[in-house]
């Protein structure tokens, strides 16, 4: 039985005050034994403070991105070792916004995945197709290609220390959620691709769904057999809605 995981991706939003209030609200409401594993991924400057607020709670800290390199003359970049230093457990890798807006191709995403694991971080590897790709029937080709690039670089066993997030690009921040059946279909495909290489890893890897998950639709999506929780953007910015999504795992 895979444990479910709900991770909040705060993106580049809020302020120091908001980060404190949000982290405080989540730790106050989460209880000692939440029905799932829980993580939040604040912007870099708030990692330290949020990490301290989470320290006595079961909520894990994650970052939203990391550098390919471990150190050196890379102005503006943040290395995996620095994130580990600040107590990060997770790091999001290959979010569609990074792929689309910052030119992160499959090779770079694979390199970031490796960089994360070099520093003991658990990558949350994002995969997903655009609306155009879905409408032209190539969803599985795209998701398969994105995943194969990481497996080629890191080996299938590396997925034993990673989380996958299926995030259809057309569902992110749009209010347009994939139906539970649409999510299940891609999640099952993802798991079967891994099972062809290693059945045990396929069975144990958590595959999250992301894209307009809200308290109102979370339980239905999370009830699908291959959906192991969610990566939550907009609805993770208020403690109440984030906690309600966590509760939907129960
Ligand atoms: P959303 O974002 O929940 O606001 O759609 C999800 C994500 O981008 O991780």
Short mmCIF file of N, CA and C and ligand atoms in Angstrom, two decimals, residues 9 11 95-97 167 171-175 210-214 231-235, ligand 1:
data_model
loop_
_atom_site.label_atom_id
_atom_site.label_comp_id
_atom_site.label_asym_id
_atom_site.label_seq_id
_atom_site.Cartn_x
_atom_site.Cartn_y
_atom_site.Cartn_z
N UNK A 9 2.93 23.59 -3.77
CA UNK A 9 3.89 24.35 -4.57
C UNK A 9 3.45 25.81 -4.53
N UNK A 11 4.90 28.37 -5.58
CA UNK A 11 5.39 29.14 -6.74
C UNK A 11 6.01 30.46 -6.28
N UNK A 95 9.15 21.12 -13.42
CA UNK A 95 7.79 21.67 -13.48
C UNK A 95 7.55 22.25 -14.87
N UNK A 96 6.33 22.17 -15.34
CA UNK A 96 6.06 22.62 -16.73
C UNK A 96 6.36 24.10 -16.92
N UNK A 97 6.26 24.89 -15.83
CA UNK A 97 6.62 26.32 -15.97
C UNK A 97 8.12 26.47 -16.23
N UNK A 167 1.25 16.28 -14.23
CA UNK A 167 0.59 17.58 -14.23
C UNK A 167 0.29 18.01 -15.66
N UNK A 171 -4.15 21.90 -17.27
CA UNK A 171 -4.94 21.89 -16.03
C UNK A 171 -4.29 22.75 -14.95
N UNK A 172 -3.07 23.25 -15.20
CA UNK A 172 -2.34 23.98 -14.16
C UNK A 172 -2.81 25.43 -14.10
N UNK A 173 -3.37 25.79 -12.96
CA UNK A 173 -3.79 27.17 -12.73
C UNK A 173 -4.95 27.62 -13.60
N UNK A 174 -5.61 26.69 -14.26
CA UNK A 174 -6.67 27.05 -15.20
C UNK A 174 -8.05 26.81 -14.64
N UNK A 175 -8.13 26.05 -13.54
CA UNK A 175 -9.44 25.68 -13.01
C UNK A 175 -10.02 24.50 -13.77
N UNK A 210 -1.31 16.69 -10.37
CA UNK A 210 -1.33 18.14 -10.15
C UNK A 210 -2.05 18.85 -11.27
N UNK A 211 -2.77 19.91 -10.94
CA UNK A 211 -3.50 20.69 -11.94
C UNK A 211 -4.89 20.99 -11.43
N UNK A 212 -5.03 22.18 -10.79
CA UNK A 212 -6.32 22.65 -10.30
C UNK A 212 -6.99 21.70 -9.31
N UNK A 213 -6.18 21.06 -8.47
CA UNK A 213 -6.77 20.28 -7.38
C UNK A 213 -7.30 21.26 -6.33
N UNK A 214 -8.53 21.03 -5.90
CA UNK A 214 -9.19 21.88 -4.91
C UNK A 214 -9.83 20.98 -3.86
N UNK A 231 0.07 17.37 -6.16
CA UNK A 231 0.95 18.55 -6.11
C UNK A 231 0.02 19.74 -6.32
N UNK A 232 -0.04 20.60 -5.31
CA UNK A 232 -1.10 21.60 -5.24
C UNK A 232 -0.51 23.00 -5.38
N UNK A 233 -0.97 23.76 -6.36
CA UNK A 233 -0.51 25.14 -6.53
C UNK A 233 -1.44 26.10 -5.81
N UNK A 234 -2.36 26.69 -6.55
CA UNK A 234 -3.24 27.74 -6.02
C UNK A 234 -3.88 27.41 -4.69
N UNK A 235 -4.41 26.20 -4.58
CA UNK A 235 -5.14 25.83 -3.36
C UNK A 235 -4.22 25.53 -2.18
P1 LIG B 1 -2.46 24.51 -9.61
O1 LIG B 1 -0.88 24.28 -9.81
O2 LIG B 1 -2.88 23.60 -8.47
O3 LIG B 1 -2.59 25.97 -9.26
O4 LIG B 1 -3.13 24.16 -10.89
C1 LIG B 1 -0.29 23.01 -9.72
C2 LIG B 1 1.19 23.10 -9.99
O5 LIG B 1 1.60 23.88 -10.86
O6 LIG B 1 2.01 22.38 -9.36
#
